[in-house]
Amino acid sequence: MFTFWDYMAFILYAVVILGVGLWVSKEKKGHKKNAEDYFLASKGLPWWAIGASVIAANISAEQFIGMSGSGFAIGLGIASYEWMGAATLIIVGKYFLPIFLDKGIYTMPQFLEVRYDSRVRLALAIFWLLVYVFVNLTSVMYLGALALETIMGVPLLYGIIALALFAALYSIYGGLKAVAWTDVIQVVFLVAGGLITTWMALDAVADKFGVDGPLNGFVELMKQAPEKFNMIIHRGELLVPDGSTGGTRDAFQDLPGISVLVGGLWVANLAYFGFNQYIIQRGLAAKSVDEAQKG
């Protein structure tokens, strides 16, 4: 359970993020915020802020809780999404971003209006609104609140409400500028926290099997569960828990072998990193094409 200093660190972190978000959102005296300021951070993001913000946007409770659970059940194969993400981002940066920036778009539905017409823009806008509200935001807030409930004892509903209000306090007021610059701070804690958690977990594995140090724990882990280190899963190779039935199912149903790496996952990754508003928007806010591509 949390101690006094744990609570103090948690509160301090929240105050810093909120304070930075509100501070960077302030406009110069006499300047009225317009659409470019709100959606594209005044087209002023440098490459390192873009890169940090993309990483922070891609890491959330989905990864720390949901993907960790999938990794426990399925193994390293679940990381196919992220391994391929690296190659996908290069393709997006090289070929997609210059087109988007040349068109001067603010949102991805707007790009479809430029490419097709207003009907396609409206259809995609409605579709993504429903996806964000009923899939993305609900899952992220639920998993985040679940962590707060497990670690701090905060009731689930209160945790969801608190997370939503906290994010809204600076993101709705400040737009992308507030989100991007607070992401620069948060990505340090996200990556460092993930590495520290991994190190501590491997150290716990080492203690479990009577060896010394996280590196030996990793070696022991590979000995004890070699099937969890396969990137390519074959049919019938690995059974995982099935929450819907209470039994098990073939992991091949989730990650169907080599087709994951050469098949449909490319479509999902290109859609996510190239046309997903809250990812690609960071690139659209760059000072130039070169800064966007570096980011």
Coordinates of C-alpha atoms in Angstrom, one line a residue:
M1 CA 0.0 0.0 0.0
F2 CA 1.0 3.6 -0.4
T3 CA 2.9 5.4 2.3
F4 CA 2.8 9.1 3.1
W5 CA 5.8 9.8 0.8
D6 CA 4.1 7.8 -2.0
Y7 CA 1.1 10.0 -1.8
M8 CA 3.2 13.1 -1.7
A9 CA 5.1 12.0 -4.8
F10 CA 1.8 11.2 -6.6
I11 CA 0.3 14.6 -5.7
L12 CA 3.5 16.5 -6.7
Y13 CA 3.5 14.7 -10.1
A14 CA -0.1 15.6 -10.7
V15 CA 0.5 19.3 -9.7
V16 CA 3.6 19.5 -12.0
I17 CA 1.7 18.1 -15.0
L18 CA -1.3 20.3 -14.4
G19 CA 0.8 23.4 -13.8
V20 CA 3.0 22.9 -16.9
G21 CA -0.1 22.2 -19.0
L22 CA -1.8 25.4 -18.0
W23 CA 1.4 27.4 -18.2
V24 CA 2.2 26.5 -21.8
S25 CA -1.4 27.1 -22.7
K26 CA -1.2 30.8 -21.9
E27 CA -1.2 33.0 -25.0
K28 CA 0.6 36.3 -25.4
K29 CA -1.3 39.3 -24.4
G30 CA -3.6 40.5 -27.2
H31 CA -3.4 37.2 -29.1
K32 CA -6.6 35.2 -29.5
K33 CA -6.3 31.5 -29.8
N34 CA -7.3 30.2 -33.3
A35 CA -7.7 26.7 -34.8
E36 CA -4.0 26.4 -35.6
D37 CA -3.0 27.2 -32.1
Y38 CA -5.5 24.8 -30.6
F39 CA -5.1 21.8 -33.0
L40 CA -1.5 22.2 -34.1
A41 CA 0.2 24.0 -31.2
S42 CA 0.8 27.0 -33.4
K43 CA 2.9 24.9 -35.7
G44 CA 5.8 25.3 -33.3
L45 CA 6.8 21.8 -32.1
P46 CA 10.5 20.8 -32.5
W47 CA 11.4 17.3 -33.5
W48 CA 12.3 16.1 -30.0
A49 CA 8.9 17.2 -28.6
I50 CA 7.1 15.5 -31.5
G51 CA 9.0 12.2 -30.9
A52 CA 8.5 12.3 -27.1
S53 CA 4.8 13.1 -27.5
V54 CA 4.2 10.3 -30.0
I55 CA 5.8 7.8 -27.6
A56 CA 3.8 9.2 -24.7
A57 CA 0.6 9.1 -26.7
N58 CA 1.3 5.5 -27.6
I59 CA 2.0 4.4 -24.0
S60 CA -0.9 4.3 -21.6
A61 CA -2.8 2.0 -19.3
E62 CA -3.4 -0.2 -22.4
Q63 CA 0.3 -1.0 -22.4
F64 CA 1.2 -1.1 -18.7
I65 CA -1.8 -3.2 -17.8
G66 CA -3.5 -4.6 -20.9
M67 CA -0.4 -5.5 -22.9
S68 CA 1.4 -6.7 -19.9
G69 CA -1.4 -9.1 -19.3
S70 CA -1.3 -10.2 -22.9
G71 CA 2.4 -10.7 -22.6
F72 CA 2.0 -12.8 -19.5
A73 CA -0.6 -15.0 -21.3
I74 CA 0.8 -15.1 -24.9
G75 CA 4.4 -14.0 -24.5
L76 CA 6.8 -11.9 -26.6
G77 CA 4.6 -12.4 -29.7
I78 CA 2.3 -9.7 -28.5
A79 CA 5.2 -7.2 -29.1
S80 CA 4.7 -7.7 -32.8
Y81 CA 2.5 -4.6 -32.8
E82 CA 5.4 -2.5 -31.4
W83 CA 8.2 -4.0 -33.4
M84 CA 6.3 -3.3 -36.6
G85 CA 5.4 0.1 -35.3
A86 CA 9.1 1.2 -35.7
A87 CA 9.0 0.3 -39.4
T88 CA 5.6 1.8 -39.9
L89 CA 6.6 5.1 -38.4
I90 CA 9.5 5.3 -41.0
I91 CA 7.0 4.8 -43.8
V92 CA 4.6 7.4 -42.4
G93 CA 7.4 9.9 -41.9
K94 CA 8.9 9.4 -45.4
Y95 CA 5.8 9.2 -47.5
F96 CA 2.6 10.3 -45.7
L97 CA 3.7 13.3 -43.6
P98 CA 5.0 15.4 -46.5
I99 CA 1.6 15.0 -48.2
F100 CA -0.4 15.9 -45.0
L101 CA 1.8 19.0 -44.3
D102 CA 1.6 20.1 -47.9
K103 CA -2.2 20.1 -47.8
G104 CA -2.1 22.2 -44.6
I105 CA -4.7 20.0 -42.8
Y106 CA -5.6 20.1 -39.1
T107 CA -7.3 16.8 -38.8
M108 CA -7.5 13.5 -40.7
P109 CA -11.2 13.8 -41.6
Q110 CA -10.2 17.1 -43.2
F111 CA -7.7 15.3 -45.3
L112 CA -10.4 13.0 -46.6
E113 CA -12.5 16.0 -47.5
V114 CA -9.5 17.3 -49.6
R115 CA -9.0 13.9 -51.2
Y116 CA -12.7 13.0 -51.6
D117 CA -15.6 15.1 -50.4
S118 CA -17.4 16.3 -47.3
R119 CA -19.5 13.2 -47.0
V120 CA -16.5 11.0 -46.5
R121 CA -15.1 13.5 -44.0
L122 CA -18.4 13.4 -42.0
A123 CA -18.5 9.7 -42.0
L124 CA -15.0 9.3 -40.7
A125 CA -15.5 12.0 -38.1
I126 CA -18.5 10.3 -36.7
F127 CA -16.8 6.9 -36.8
W128 CA -13.7 8.0 -35.0
L129 CA -15.8 10.0 -32.4
L130 CA -17.6 6.8 -31.6
V131 CA -14.4 4.7 -31.4
Y132 CA -12.7 7.3 -29.2
V133 CA -15.6 7.6 -26.8
F134 CA -16.7 4.0 -26.5
V135 CA -13.4 2.1 -27.1
N136 CA -10.2 4.2 -26.6
L137 CA -11.2 6.5 -23.8
T138 CA -13.3 4.0 -21.9
S139 CA -10.6 1.3 -21.9
V140 CA -7.8 3.7 -21.0
M141 CA -9.8 5.3 -18.1
Y142 CA -11.0 2.0 -16.9
L143 CA -7.5 0.4 -16.8
G144 CA -6.1 3.6 -15.2
A145 CA -8.8 3.6 -12.6
L146 CA -8.2 -0.1 -12.0
A147 CA -4.6 0.6 -11.2
L148 CA -5.6 3.4 -8.8
E149 CA -8.1 1.1 -7.1
T150 CA -5.5 -1.7 -6.8
I151 CA -2.6 0.4 -5.6
M152 CA -4.4 3.2 -3.6
G153 CA -7.8 1.8 -2.9
V154 CA -9.6 4.5 -4.8
P155 CA -13.1 3.2 -5.9
L156 CA -13.2 2.4 -9.6
L157 CA -16.0 4.9 -10.5
Y158 CA -14.2 7.8 -8.6
G159 CA -11.0 6.9 -10.3
I160 CA -12.5 7.1 -13.8
I161 CA -14.1 10.5 -13.0
A162 CA -10.9 11.8 -11.5
L163 CA -8.7 10.8 -14.4
A164 CA -11.2 12.3 -16.9
L165 CA -11.4 15.6 -15.0
F166 CA -7.6 15.8 -14.6
A167 CA -6.9 15.3 -18.3
A168 CA -9.7 17.7 -19.3
L169 CA -8.4 20.5 -17.0
Y170 CA -5.5 21.3 -19.2
S171 CA -6.0 19.5 -22.5
I172 CA -9.4 21.1 -23.3
Y173 CA -8.1 24.5 -22.4
G174 CA -4.7 24.3 -23.9
G175 CA -5.2 22.0 -26.9
L176 CA -2.3 20.2 -28.5
K177 CA 0.3 22.6 -27.1
A178 CA -0.6 21.6 -23.5
V179 CA -0.8 17.9 -24.3
A180 CA 2.5 17.8 -26.3
W181 CA 4.6 19.6 -23.8
T182 CA 3.3 17.7 -20.8
D183 CA 3.9 14.5 -22.8
V184 CA 7.6 15.5 -22.9
I185 CA 7.6 15.3 -19.1
Q186 CA 5.5 12.2 -18.9
V187 CA 7.5 10.1 -21.4
V188 CA 10.5 10.3 -19.1
F189 CA 8.5 8.7 -16.3
L190 CA 6.7 6.3 -18.6
V191 CA 9.9 4.9 -20.1
A192 CA 11.9 5.0 -16.9
G193 CA 9.0 3.5 -14.9
G194 CA 8.6 0.7 -17.4
L195 CA 12.4 -0.1 -17.3
I196 CA 12.5 0.1 -13.5
T197 CA 9.4 -2.2 -13.2
T198 CA 11.0 -4.7 -15.6
W199 CA 14.2 -4.7 -13.6
M200 CA 12.4 -5.2 -10.3
A201 CA 10.2 -8.0 -11.8
L202 CA 13.3 -9.8 -13.1
D203 CA 15.0 -9.4 -9.8
A204 CA 11.9 -11.0 -8.1
V205 CA 12.1 -13.9 -10.6
A206 CA 15.8 -14.3 -9.6
D207 CA 14.8 -14.5 -5.9
K208 CA 12.1 -17.0 -6.7
F209 CA 14.6 -19.4 -8.3
G210 CA 17.5 -18.8 -5.9
V211 CA 19.8 -16.9 -8.3
D212 CA 21.3 -13.5 -8.1
G213 CA 20.4 -10.4 -10.0
P214 CA 17.9 -9.4 -12.7
L215 CA 20.0 -10.6 -15.6
N216 CA 20.1 -14.1 -14.1
G217 CA 16.4 -13.8 -13.5
F218 CA 15.9 -13.2 -17.2
V219 CA 18.0 -16.3 -18.0
E220 CA 15.9 -18.3 -15.6
L221 CA 12.7 -16.9 -17.1
M222 CA 13.8 -18.2 -20.6
K223 CA 14.6 -21.6 -19.1
Q224 CA 11.3 -21.9 -17.3
A225 CA 9.0 -20.5 -20.0
P226 CA 10.7 -20.8 -23.4
E227 CA 7.4 -21.0 -25.3
K228 CA 6.7 -17.4 -24.2
F229 CA 9.7 -16.1 -26.2
N230 CA 8.4 -17.1 -29.6
M231 CA 7.6 -14.2 -31.9
I232 CA 5.9 -16.6 -34.4
I233 CA 3.1 -18.6 -32.8
H234 CA 2.1 -21.9 -34.5
R235 CA -1.3 -23.5 -34.4
G236 CA -1.8 -25.6 -31.2
E237 CA 1.5 -24.4 -29.8
L238 CA 0.2 -22.3 -26.9
L239 CA -3.1 -22.3 -25.0
V240 CA -4.1 -19.1 -23.2
P241 CA -6.9 -18.3 -20.7
D242 CA -10.2 -17.4 -22.4
G243 CA -12.1 -14.8 -20.3
S244 CA -15.4 -15.3 -22.1
T245 CA -15.7 -19.0 -21.5
G246 CA -13.5 -19.5 -18.4
G247 CA -11.5 -22.1 -20.3
T248 CA -8.6 -21.8 -22.7
R249 CA -8.1 -21.0 -26.4
D250 CA -5.4 -21.3 -28.9
A251 CA -3.1 -18.3 -28.9
F252 CA -2.9 -18.7 -32.7
Q253 CA -6.4 -17.2 -32.9
D254 CA -4.9 -13.9 -31.5
L255 CA -1.6 -14.0 -33.4
P256 CA -1.8 -16.3 -36.4
G257 CA 1.8 -17.1 -37.1
I258 CA 3.9 -15.5 -39.8
S259 CA 0.8 -13.8 -41.3
V260 CA 0.9 -11.3 -38.4
L261 CA 4.2 -9.9 -39.6
V262 CA 3.6 -10.1 -43.4
G263 CA -0.2 -9.7 -43.5
G264 CA -3.0 -7.7 -42.1
L265 CA -1.2 -6.1 -39.1
W266 CA 0.5 -3.8 -41.6
V267 CA -2.9 -2.3 -42.4
A268 CA -3.7 -1.8 -38.7
N269 CA -0.3 -0.3 -38.0
L270 CA -0.4 2.1 -40.9
A271 CA -3.9 3.1 -39.9
Y272 CA -2.8 3.7 -36.3
F273 CA 0.4 5.5 -36.8
G274 CA -0.4 7.2 -40.1
F275 CA -4.1 8.1 -39.9
N276 CA -5.0 8.1 -36.2
Q277 CA -5.7 11.7 -35.2
Y278 CA -4.0 11.6 -31.7
I279 CA -0.8 10.1 -33.1
I280 CA -0.3 11.9 -36.4
Q281 CA -1.5 15.2 -35.0
R282 CA 2.0 15.6 -33.4
G283 CA 3.6 15.5 -36.8
L284 CA 1.1 17.9 -38.3
A285 CA 2.2 20.4 -35.6
A286 CA 5.8 20.5 -36.7
K287 CA 7.7 23.6 -37.7
S288 CA 8.6 22.0 -41.0
V289 CA 8.6 18.7 -42.9
D290 CA 12.1 18.0 -41.8
E291 CA 11.2 18.5 -38.1
A292 CA 8.2 16.3 -38.5
Q293 CA 10.1 13.5 -40.1
K294 CA 12.9 13.6 -37.4
G295 CA 10.2 13.4 -34.7

